Amino acid sequence: MPEPTLNTATRESPWTTWGRSLLAVAVIVGLTALGIANVAMYSRWHEVEDGVLWAARSEGVTAIEIAPASSAARAGVQYGDVLLAVNGSPVQTPADVVEYQHQAHEGTRLSYTLLRLGTRQALEISLTPAPRAASMYFVLAAVGLFTLFVGALVRLRRPRDQATLHFFWVCVAFFGVFTFTVNGPFDRLDWIFYWADAIAFALLPPLLLHFTLAFPERERVGRTWGVLIPLMYVPGCLMAAARIVAVTHASSNGPLFSRTIDRLDRIEQLYLFVCATAAVAVLFRAFREITSVTARRQLRWIAWGTALGAGPFAFGYALPWALGADPPMALQLTAIPLGLVPLTFASAIVRYRLRDVEVIVKRGLAYAAFLAASVALYVAMLKLTGFVFANDSDGHTWIIALLATIVVVLLAQPVKEAVQNALDRVFYRDRYDYRRALVAFARDLNSDLDVVRLSQRLVTRIVETLVVDRMALMLGSSGNGDDRAGDFASIGHYGFPGRVPPLSRQSSMMARLDAGYTVALVDDPTAAARFEAEEIEFWRDTGIDYFVPCVFEGRAIAVLALGRKETDEPFNSEDLALLTAVAAQVATAIENGRLYRELHLKAEELGRMREFNENILESLDDGLVVFDVSERIVRWNRALEEFYGVVRRDAVGRTLGDIFDAPFIEALRAARQEHPYGATLYRVPLSARKDDDSRILVNATVVPLQNPSGSDMAVSGTILLIEDITDRVRLEEQLQISEKMASIGLLAAGVAHEVNTPLTGISSFTQMLLDGADPRDPKTALLEKIEKQTFRAAKIVNGLLNLSRPAPATNERIDVDLNAVITDVFSLLEHQFEVGKIKARRELAPTAVTVVGIEHQLQQVFLNLFLNARDAMPRGGWLTVTTRIDGDRAVVEISDTGSGIPPEQLARIYDPFFTTKAIGRGTGLGLSITYGIVREHDGAIRCDSAIGQGTRFTLTLPLAPAQEQRTSGVRL
């Protein structure tokens, strides 16, 4: 894509280019000489005056204006006095008076012969200095010279670019406005300064506005303003013409001349303000018309440079002064930022390449400082030799020159280096130390033979030093054993969101890279002609703008690929020179580390193989222990850590006897002796080293670890595989219990069939007896109890069936009040508790505790628990039953003061057929059935017991929905 600021011109001969450059040089030399002459005249000319404005009238040289508090006013000169003579010499014109003043100095006394009302009078006039702001001029002159040099350097660097020619004349106008000023002698040279200043001030506003309209190039502006652009210069030409007329025709009328010149000066300031404001508006409007990224950056520089440079002066001095105000001296200093305008314009013209201005300015300051130091040394030597050879009239001149020359030559390089380092520290600030560290780092690169580590260090250092947004060190990949034969792939990068694309050896840039040239894709105008457009676009889209080759023996073996700085600024020439120096050191370091890198890759391959083997061992579900011939552990895998409870760091280095139980070790040793080539131990108990000290069952396999040595297989240790089979054995036991429960189910079905037959007869006969029975007859109550117990016996038989065949969750489930169920069960056992001297304490909830369940199953639960409590208190005791609501759960606690359950038996109390009662006193099915019923009702049961103190069973069941809602309402 062609840059909008680069004019596409036809080919021209070198003589034409040289001619343009020589013309610019001639203009620069001439203007610089005039500027220096103006500064010199201003510095040595100290104009004195008498305070009177003399004018030529018919009666003679007449005083037409007298400054208040001037020497003439103090001496008594009055308006209308005619000056006849000065120091006795006749005076013909006002120029004669000025000539006398120019020959005098401060404090000179002149004798004036005056004619006042026909009477001659002689007065003594003491001349005083004419007021002027001397300090301000030197600052403005320095800004003007700086502006001229900037414009000249840009023009010489781009002589074929039309924009540089326009910019050059803008800088010339800036120079004329700031540097040229009238001094007072009004000789021929002084008039040249005056008219040069006037013409420059008249042309600067339209030149500035014209430049903002023409740069960057915009087709729409060319069509719209093409005819109107010449009209912008008309006001400036008119003001220059008016000034010429005022000087040539109105100078005889002093007051009129002063007012005219003052008014023209104010109009020029107002004109500059209007044009500068219009220029800023044009530039901001151009942002909406230009889509090119480079052009928008140029506009940003120009707009901000114009606003920040011309804004303070325009609003702080030019506009108030043009409107009749007299700004103070402090506001006159706002002219200093005007130097930013040409500087930012120069940055835009060279297509945002700040290096062409920044570096030139820095180097210019360095040479200027060096020159000033040399002059200071020369002056010092001149004073010294003048003091030493004070008695010699002229014989020591050559000695002064020789000594001064020798001193300057000897100190030139140290002084230059010192100034350059000081300026570098000012320009780069906190980056200065990084740049010096990068140079030192490049020298030490050869000490690092690891190319990968070198690349990471190098990328980090360069990113820190230059603050780039992305960078990659691309190394030539192996091809036929030569790193320089294949494509370039990244071995270290920063800032790339994904993989860095490789640079092909067949790229159109390789010829330049192999030749050692840096390839710039964004700042080099010749890049489009040298390289393929698709390739340039590809790397730009990737974010890479520069390729710096690392050349060794005539070919690039690596490439530094870099983007732009984080400030979006391109690299300047010093940055590229620094990268080139670093790249040369990198090439040597890479070549030295090539063989080391290959060895490192081999070592990594071996490491990956070792890691692969380690992963296999660590992925085993079984425990793995490797120990040497002295039974000292050398390997311990993760699986063994998990189920045995000993971490690797605590096991490695210790013996088997320190880690495993003695019976286990003895069994292993016996197996190794009986079967030296391997053996397996089945179902070996082992105490785990976990917090709960649980015991596990394992299968242990031992095999010898053989190390091939010659033709024999030497045994260097033993491999022990430990398989945790605890869970598998537990599942087998549960399967056996399930089979036993299935047998019980079959037995219960037969028992239920046999028992239900007589129960049915008893129930039928009872119901027959109850029919027609007198309710007041005491036998009727007995018959009702017989009938109720008959139904209860039938339900118990059905409960035996449910032990192995649980009823469906929704079978006969209703809202059941646990308080009522507990009361019913107590009524059944009331006689037995009374006989056994057991006192019952019922602490039931004041409100109904309702759950969803099968009522007779819940009765069976509490019946079993109450009977167990009775059997645990053969000598009597207390049975406490408590019910409460805890959130959305119903809680029932049943406590006794019996003998308690041993701790080792608590885990088995719910097992079928497990009982602690004497033979014939229990079947071991009560708690097992209870546990099954509670789980079937989505509840939980917990047992807490202490020997000699008693046992407490805690049951938790979910509340019925209606009960839960009532409880929630109460809480709210």
PDB file of C-alpha atoms in Angstrom, residues 753-851:
ATOM      1  CA  HIS A 753     -47.606 -69.869  55.630  1.00  0.00           C
ATOM      2  CA  GLU A 754     -47.650 -72.276  58.570  1.00  0.00           C
ATOM      3  CA  VAL A 755     -48.288 -69.608  61.229  1.00  0.00           C
ATOM      4  CA  ASN A 756     -50.889 -67.623  59.316  1.00  0.00           C
ATOM      5  CA  THR A 757     -53.219 -70.690  59.201  1.00  0.00           C
ATOM      6  CA  PRO A 758     -53.768 -71.021  62.997  1.00  0.00           C
ATOM      7  CA  LEU A 759     -53.714 -67.211  63.338  1.00  0.00           C
ATOM      8  CA  THR A 760     -56.511 -67.015  60.824  1.00  0.00           C
ATOM      9  CA  GLY A 761     -58.552 -69.568  62.834  1.00  0.00           C
ATOM     10  CA  ILE A 762     -57.944 -67.706  66.106  1.00  0.00           C
ATOM     11  CA  SER A 763     -58.872 -64.417  64.501  1.00  0.00           C
ATOM     12  CA  SER A 764     -62.020 -65.874  62.924  1.00  0.00           C
ATOM     13  CA  PHE A 765     -63.230 -67.523  66.131  1.00  0.00           C
ATOM     14  CA  THR A 766     -62.500 -64.390  68.109  1.00  0.00           C
ATOM     15  CA  GLN A 767     -64.494 -62.265  65.706  1.00  0.00           C
ATOM     16  CA  MET A 768     -67.344 -64.802  65.895  1.00  0.00           C
ATOM     17  CA  LEU A 769     -67.349 -64.582  69.699  1.00  0.00           C
ATOM     18  CA  LEU A 770     -67.316 -60.806  69.520  1.00  0.00           C
ATOM     19  CA  ASP A 771     -70.397 -60.808  67.341  1.00  0.00           C
ATOM     20  CA  GLY A 772     -73.335 -60.342  69.621  1.00  0.00           C
ATOM     21  CA  ALA A 773     -71.126 -60.040  72.726  1.00  0.00           C
ATOM     22  CA  ASP A 774     -72.250 -57.614  75.400  1.00  0.00           C
ATOM     23  CA  PRO A 775     -69.817 -54.658  75.505  1.00  0.00           C
ATOM     24  CA  ARG A 776     -70.286 -54.514  79.280  1.00  0.00           C
ATOM     25  CA  ASP A 777     -69.146 -58.076  79.666  1.00  0.00           C
ATOM     26  CA  PRO A 778     -65.481 -58.201  80.940  1.00  0.00           C
ATOM     27  CA  LYS A 779     -64.807 -61.060  78.531  1.00  0.00           C
ATOM     28  CA  THR A 780     -65.547 -58.755  75.593  1.00  0.00           C
ATOM     29  CA  ALA A 781     -62.438 -56.679  76.392  1.00  0.00           C
ATOM     30  CA  LEU A 782     -60.342 -59.824  76.558  1.00  0.00           C
ATOM     31  CA  LEU A 783     -61.664 -60.958  73.181  1.00  0.00           C
ATOM     32  CA  GLU A 784     -60.783 -57.549  71.670  1.00  0.00           C
ATOM     33  CA  LYS A 785     -57.230 -57.856  72.988  1.00  0.00           C
ATOM     34  CA  ILE A 786     -56.962 -61.364  71.534  1.00  0.00           C
ATOM     35  CA  GLU A 787     -58.135 -60.040  68.168  1.00  0.00           C
ATOM     36  CA  LYS A 788     -55.679 -57.119  68.240  1.00  0.00           C
ATOM     37  CA  GLN A 789     -52.730 -59.325  69.179  1.00  0.00           C
ATOM     38  CA  THR A 790     -53.708 -61.782  66.460  1.00  0.00           C
ATOM     39  CA  PHE A 791     -53.426 -58.962  63.898  1.00  0.00           C
ATOM     40  CA  ARG A 792     -50.138 -57.935  65.454  1.00  0.00           C
ATOM     41  CA  ALA A 793     -48.744 -61.464  65.161  1.00  0.00           C
ATOM     42  CA  ALA A 794     -49.739 -61.501  61.488  1.00  0.00           C
ATOM     43  CA  LYS A 795     -47.930 -58.249  60.939  1.00  0.00           C
ATOM     44  CA  ILE A 796     -44.788 -59.617  62.626  1.00  0.00           C
ATOM     45  CA  VAL A 797     -44.802 -62.580  60.291  1.00  0.00           C
ATOM     46  CA  ASN A 798     -45.130 -60.210  57.349  1.00  0.00           C
ATOM     47  CA  GLY A 799     -42.188 -58.224  58.744  1.00  0.00           C
ATOM     48  CA  LEU A 800     -40.063 -61.369  58.454  1.00  0.00           C
ATOM     49  CA  LEU A 801     -40.973 -61.467  54.790  1.00  0.00           C
ATOM     50  CA  ASN A 802     -40.081 -57.792  54.344  1.00  0.00           C
ATOM     51  CA  LEU A 803     -36.583 -58.463  55.721  1.00  0.00           C
ATOM     52  CA  SER A 804     -35.580 -60.095  52.445  1.00  0.00           C
ATOM     53  CA  ARG A 805     -38.261 -58.521  50.222  1.00  0.00           C
ATOM     54  CA  PRO A 806     -38.803 -54.852  51.204  1.00  0.00           C
ATOM     55  CA  ALA A 807     -42.219 -53.417  50.398  1.00  0.00           C
ATOM     56  CA  PRO A 808     -42.480 -50.709  47.733  1.00  0.00           C
ATOM     57  CA  ALA A 809     -41.877 -47.165  48.948  1.00  0.00           C
ATOM     58  CA  THR A 810     -45.468 -46.111  48.280  1.00  0.00           C
ATOM     59  CA  ASN A 811     -47.200 -49.252  49.724  1.00  0.00           C
ATOM     60  CA  GLU A 812     -49.649 -48.271  52.492  1.00  0.00           C
ATOM     61  CA  ARG A 813     -47.700 -45.120  53.375  1.00  0.00           C
ATOM     62  CA  ILE A 814     -49.711 -42.645  55.414  1.00  0.00           C
ATOM     63  CA  ASP A 815     -49.063 -39.822  57.839  1.00  0.00           C
ATOM     64  CA  VAL A 816     -48.051 -41.473  61.107  1.00  0.00           C
ATOM     65  CA  ASP A 817     -47.777 -39.708  64.469  1.00  0.00           C
ATOM     66  CA  LEU A 818     -44.654 -41.043  66.168  1.00  0.00           C
ATOM     67  CA  ASN A 819     -45.954 -39.958  69.572  1.00  0.00           C
ATOM     68  CA  ALA A 820     -49.050 -42.157  69.092  1.00  0.00           C
ATOM     69  CA  VAL A 821     -47.000 -45.131  67.863  1.00  0.00           C
ATOM     70  CA  ILE A 822     -44.676 -44.900  70.874  1.00  0.00           C
ATOM     71  CA  THR A 823     -47.684 -44.694  73.219  1.00  0.00           C
ATOM     72  CA  ASP A 824     -49.243 -47.804  71.633  1.00  0.00           C
ATOM     73  CA  VAL A 825     -46.008 -49.800  71.964  1.00  0.00           C
ATOM     74  CA  PHE A 826     -45.651 -48.733  75.585  1.00  0.00           C
ATOM     75  CA  SER A 827     -49.167 -50.000  76.307  1.00  0.00           C
ATOM     76  CA  LEU A 828     -48.151 -53.452  74.960  1.00  0.00           C
ATOM     77  CA  LEU A 829     -45.060 -53.659  77.145  1.00  0.00           C
ATOM     78  CA  GLU A 830     -46.406 -51.947  80.200  1.00  0.00           C
ATOM     79  CA  HIS A 831     -46.823 -55.180  82.097  1.00  0.00           C
ATOM     80  CA  GLN A 832     -43.361 -56.468  81.185  1.00  0.00           C
ATOM     81  CA  PHE A 833     -41.709 -53.196  82.297  1.00  0.00           C
ATOM     82  CA  GLU A 834     -43.560 -53.348  85.570  1.00  0.00           C
ATOM     83  CA  VAL A 835     -42.472 -56.929  86.213  1.00  0.00           C
ATOM     84  CA  GLY A 836     -38.859 -56.104  85.305  1.00  0.00           C
ATOM     85  CA  LYS A 837     -38.824 -53.042  87.592  1.00  0.00           C
ATOM     86  CA  ILE A 838     -38.159 -50.714  84.656  1.00  0.00           C
ATOM     87  CA  LYS A 839     -39.296 -47.153  84.991  1.00  0.00           C
ATOM     88  CA  ALA A 840     -40.330 -45.433  81.761  1.00  0.00           C
ATOM     89  CA  ARG A 841     -39.852 -41.665  81.174  1.00  0.00           C
ATOM     90  CA  ARG A 842     -41.647 -40.308  78.141  1.00  0.00           C
ATOM     91  CA  GLU A 843     -40.602 -36.789  77.047  1.00  0.00           C
ATOM     92  CA  LEU A 844     -42.714 -36.490  73.934  1.00  0.00           C
ATOM     93  CA  ALA A 845     -43.067 -33.346  71.845  1.00  0.00           C
ATOM     94  CA  PRO A 846     -46.121 -31.281  72.776  1.00  0.00           C
ATOM     95  CA  THR A 847     -47.313 -31.348  69.171  1.00  0.00           C
ATOM     96  CA  ALA A 848     -47.732 -34.304  66.867  1.00  0.00           C
ATOM     97  CA  VAL A 849     -44.512 -35.499  65.251  1.00  0.00           C
ATOM     98  CA  THR A 850     -45.819 -36.733  61.908  1.00  0.00           C
ATOM     99  CA  VAL A 851     -43.869 -38.706  59.331  1.00  0.00           C
TER     100      VAL A 851
END
